[in-house]
mmCIF file of C-alpha atoms in Angstrom:
data_model
loop_
_atom_site.group_PDB
_atom_site.id
_atom_site.type_symbol
_atom_site.label_atom_id
_atom_site.label_comp_id
_atom_site.label_asym_id
_atom_site.label_seq_id
_atom_site.Cartn_x
_atom_site.Cartn_y
_atom_site.Cartn_z
ATOM 1 C CA MET A 74 0.000 0.000 0.000
ATOM 2 C CA HIS A 75 2.818 2.418 0.863
ATOM 3 C CA ILE A 76 4.501 1.742 -2.480
ATOM 4 C CA ARG A 77 1.368 2.733 -4.438
ATOM 5 C CA LYS A 78 0.962 5.879 -2.318
ATOM 6 C CA ARG A 79 4.597 6.876 -2.841
ATOM 7 C CA ALA A 80 4.394 6.142 -6.565
ATOM 8 C CA ALA A 81 1.265 8.290 -6.896
ATOM 9 C CA THR A 82 2.828 11.096 -4.850
ATOM 10 C CA GLY A 83 6.010 10.907 -6.962
ATOM 11 C CA LEU A 84 4.011 10.997 -10.182
ATOM 12 C CA ILE A 85 1.991 14.025 -9.049
ATOM 13 C CA SER A 86 5.191 15.831 -8.033
ATOM 14 C CA ALA A 87 6.792 15.098 -11.406
ATOM 15 C CA VAL A 88 3.732 16.435 -13.249
ATOM 16 C CA LEU A 89 3.712 19.630 -11.167
ATOM 17 C CA VAL A 90 7.434 20.251 -11.668
ATOM 18 C CA THR A 91 7.200 19.560 -15.410
ATOM 19 C CA GLY A 92 4.191 21.891 -15.726
ATOM 20 C CA ALA A 93 6.010 24.665 -13.878
ATOM 21 C CA MET A 94 9.066 24.227 -16.092
ATOM 22 C CA ALA A 95 6.903 24.372 -19.206
ATOM 23 C CA LEU A 96 5.405 27.687 -18.096
ATOM 24 C CA THR A 97 8.680 29.300 -17.073
ATOM 25 C CA PRO A 98 10.244 29.859 -20.557
ATOM 26 C CA SER A 99 7.233 31.709 -21.941
ATOM 27 C CA ALA A 100 6.915 33.832 -18.820
ATOM 28 C CA TYR A 101 10.619 34.636 -18.990
ATOM 29 C CA ALA A 102 10.407 35.514 -22.689
ATOM 30 C CA ALA A 103 7.522 37.895 -22.044
ATOM 31 C CA GLN A 104 9.515 39.675 -19.332
ATOM 32 C CA ARG A 105 12.728 39.744 -21.385
ATOM 33 C CA ASP A 106 11.256 41.384 -24.491
ATOM 34 C CA GLY A 107 8.942 43.677 -22.545
ATOM 35 C CA THR A 108 5.754 42.378 -24.105
ATOM 36 C CA SER A 109 2.860 40.602 -22.529
ATOM 37 C CA PRO A 110 -0.632 39.733 -23.643
ATOM 38 C CA THR A 111 -2.085 42.087 -21.030
ATOM 39 C CA GLY A 112 0.079 44.983 -22.273
ATOM 40 C CA ALA A 113 -1.181 44.597 -25.820
ATOM 41 C CA ALA A 114 -4.723 44.148 -24.605
ATOM 42 C CA SER A 115 -4.656 47.366 -22.595
ATOM 43 C CA CYS A 116 -3.238 49.343 -25.531
ATOM 44 C CA TYR A 117 -5.465 47.963 -28.276
ATOM 45 C CA GLY A 118 -8.303 47.452 -25.816
ATOM 46 C CA SER A 119 -8.473 51.224 -25.436
ATOM 47 C CA ALA A 120 -8.469 51.800 -29.216
ATOM 48 C CA HIS A 121 -10.780 54.331 -30.858
ATOM 49 C CA SER A 122 -12.412 54.044 -34.246
ATOM 50 C CA TYR A 123 -11.865 56.724 -36.864
ATOM 51 C CA SER A 124 -13.547 57.761 -40.087
ATOM 52 C CA LYS A 125 -11.685 60.171 -42.347
ATOM 53 C CA PRO A 126 -13.911 61.662 -45.044
ATOM 54 C CA SER A 127 -12.831 61.862 -48.672
ATOM 55 C CA GLY A 128 -11.321 65.172 -49.696
ATOM 56 C CA SER A 129 -9.240 65.459 -46.522
ATOM 57 C CA TYR A 130 -5.691 64.298 -45.838
ATOM 58 C CA ALA A 131 -5.858 64.746 -42.058
ATOM 59 C CA TYR A 132 -7.593 62.868 -39.294
ATOM 60 C CA PRO A 133 -9.116 64.351 -37.358
ATOM 61 C CA THR A 134 -10.121 67.081 -39.774
ATOM 62 C CA GLY A 135 -10.164 70.794 -38.999
ATOM 63 C CA THR A 136 -8.541 71.893 -35.759
ATOM 64 C CA GLY A 137 -9.128 68.603 -33.920
ATOM 65 C CA HIS A 138 -6.302 66.498 -32.555
ATOM 66 C CA LEU A 139 -5.629 63.218 -30.752
ATOM 67 C CA THR A 140 -3.668 62.752 -27.516
ATOM 68 C CA THR A 141 -1.450 59.880 -26.395
ATOM 69 C CA THR A 142 -2.193 58.099 -23.125
ATOM 70 C CA SER A 143 -0.379 55.815 -20.720
ATOM 71 C CA ASN A 144 -2.164 52.856 -22.352
ATOM 72 C CA CYS A 145 0.380 52.689 -25.187
ATOM 73 C CA SER A 146 3.963 53.826 -25.582
ATOM 74 C CA ASP A 147 3.544 54.078 -29.360
ATOM 75 C CA ILE A 148 1.044 55.506 -31.834
ATOM 76 C CA ASN A 149 -0.700 52.671 -33.661
ATOM 77 C CA ILE A 150 -3.277 52.514 -36.429
ATOM 78 C CA LYS A 151 -5.315 49.716 -37.997
ATOM 79 C CA THR A 152 -6.747 50.830 -41.323
ATOM 80 C CA ASN A 153 -9.503 48.953 -43.157
ATOM 81 C CA THR A 154 -7.632 49.310 -46.459
ATOM 82 C CA ASN A 155 -3.920 49.631 -47.212
ATOM 83 C CA ARG A 156 -2.911 53.246 -46.644
ATOM 84 C CA TYR A 157 0.198 55.377 -46.346
ATOM 85 C CA VAL A 158 0.058 57.469 -43.176
ATOM 86 C CA GLN A 159 2.328 59.590 -41.017
ATOM 87 C CA VAL A 160 2.011 61.279 -37.644
ATOM 88 C CA CYS A 161 2.086 65.064 -37.295
ATOM 89 C CA TRP A 162 2.875 66.789 -34.004
ATOM 90 C CA LEU A 163 0.565 69.571 -32.939
ATOM 91 C CA SER A 164 3.182 71.303 -30.745
ATOM 92 C CA THR A 165 5.665 71.812 -33.598
ATOM 93 C CA SER A 166 3.349 71.731 -36.625
ATOM 94 C CA THR A 167 5.678 69.173 -38.211
ATOM 95 C CA CYS A 168 5.120 65.675 -39.548
ATOM 96 C CA GLN A 169 7.304 62.613 -39.765
ATOM 97 C CA SER A 170 9.626 62.683 -42.753
ATOM 98 C CA ASP A 171 8.285 59.437 -44.252
ATOM 99 C CA TYR A 172 4.943 57.746 -44.622
ATOM 100 C CA THR A 173 4.337 54.295 -43.156
ATOM 101 C CA LEU A 174 2.438 51.743 -45.234
ATOM 102 C CA THR A 175 -0.361 50.136 -43.239
ATOM 103 C CA THR A 176 -1.857 46.785 -44.140
ATOM 104 C CA ALA A 177 -5.627 46.457 -44.046
ATOM 105 C CA GLY A 178 -6.897 44.885 -40.839
ATOM 106 C CA GLN A 179 -3.505 44.803 -39.071
ATOM 107 C CA TRP A 180 -2.134 47.050 -36.348
ATOM 108 C CA THR A 181 0.796 49.150 -37.543
ATOM 109 C CA THR A 182 3.054 51.225 -35.308
ATOM 110 C CA VAL A 183 3.518 54.640 -36.898
ATOM 111 C CA ALA A 184 5.492 56.396 -34.131
ATOM 112 C CA THR A 185 7.424 54.824 -31.246
ATOM 113 C CA ASN A 186 8.297 55.907 -27.699
ATOM 114 C CA VAL A 187 5.903 58.847 -27.639
ATOM 115 C CA LEU A 188 5.401 60.664 -24.344
ATOM 116 C CA ASP A 189 2.011 60.506 -22.633
ATOM 117 C CA GLY A 190 -0.102 63.598 -23.273
ATOM 118 C CA THR A 191 1.400 64.337 -26.700
ATOM 119 C CA ASP A 192 -1.080 65.946 -29.119
ATOM 120 C CA PHE A 193 -0.959 64.681 -32.697
ATOM 121 C CA PHE A 194 -2.967 63.922 -35.808
ATOM 122 C CA PHE A 195 -2.649 61.479 -38.697
ATOM 123 C CA TRP A 196 -1.786 62.715 -42.193
ATOM 124 C CA PHE A 197 -2.686 60.366 -45.043
ATOM 125 C CA ARG A 198 -0.954 60.398 -48.425
ATOM 126 C CA SER A 199 -4.336 60.084 -50.133
ATOM 127 C CA ASP A 200 -7.447 62.213 -49.732
ATOM 128 C CA ALA A 201 -9.637 59.121 -50.208
ATOM 129 C CA SER A 202 -11.929 58.238 -47.315
ATOM 130 C CA SER A 203 -10.438 55.930 -44.701
ATOM 131 C CA THR A 204 -11.795 54.069 -41.686
ATOM 132 C CA GLY A 205 -10.282 51.929 -38.975
ATOM 133 C CA ASP A 206 -8.964 52.178 -35.430
ATOM 134 C CA TRP A 207 -6.150 53.965 -33.643
ATOM 135 C CA ALA A 208 -4.489 53.488 -30.265
ATOM 136 C CA ALA A 209 -1.973 55.733 -28.514
#
């Protein structure tokens, strides 16, 4: 009877240790590269939809602007069609030197390491209408 009990206890211990070892590499990788599923979820989870009308290159149009938050460290956009887009900074009235090509239905980082509270707007290379989501 004691042999069966010890064998069962040993088997349970081996399963627990193996399971913990299997989880450790992915947890370590997430810490090492600074990403985690919850980090992406909080950034994209706070995304806003946009709808740029035809005839305009900017979103938002007019004197409107967008503001970065602590939810994301970058400015991201997910367009519903492939588009070239750049970020323009309200404080300096300047835009990035190059456009970034976005792929329809995929998140694209347009500007990295942007401070929280930075006011900006998107400038599209085309004046065609555009819809999608943005997160910053």
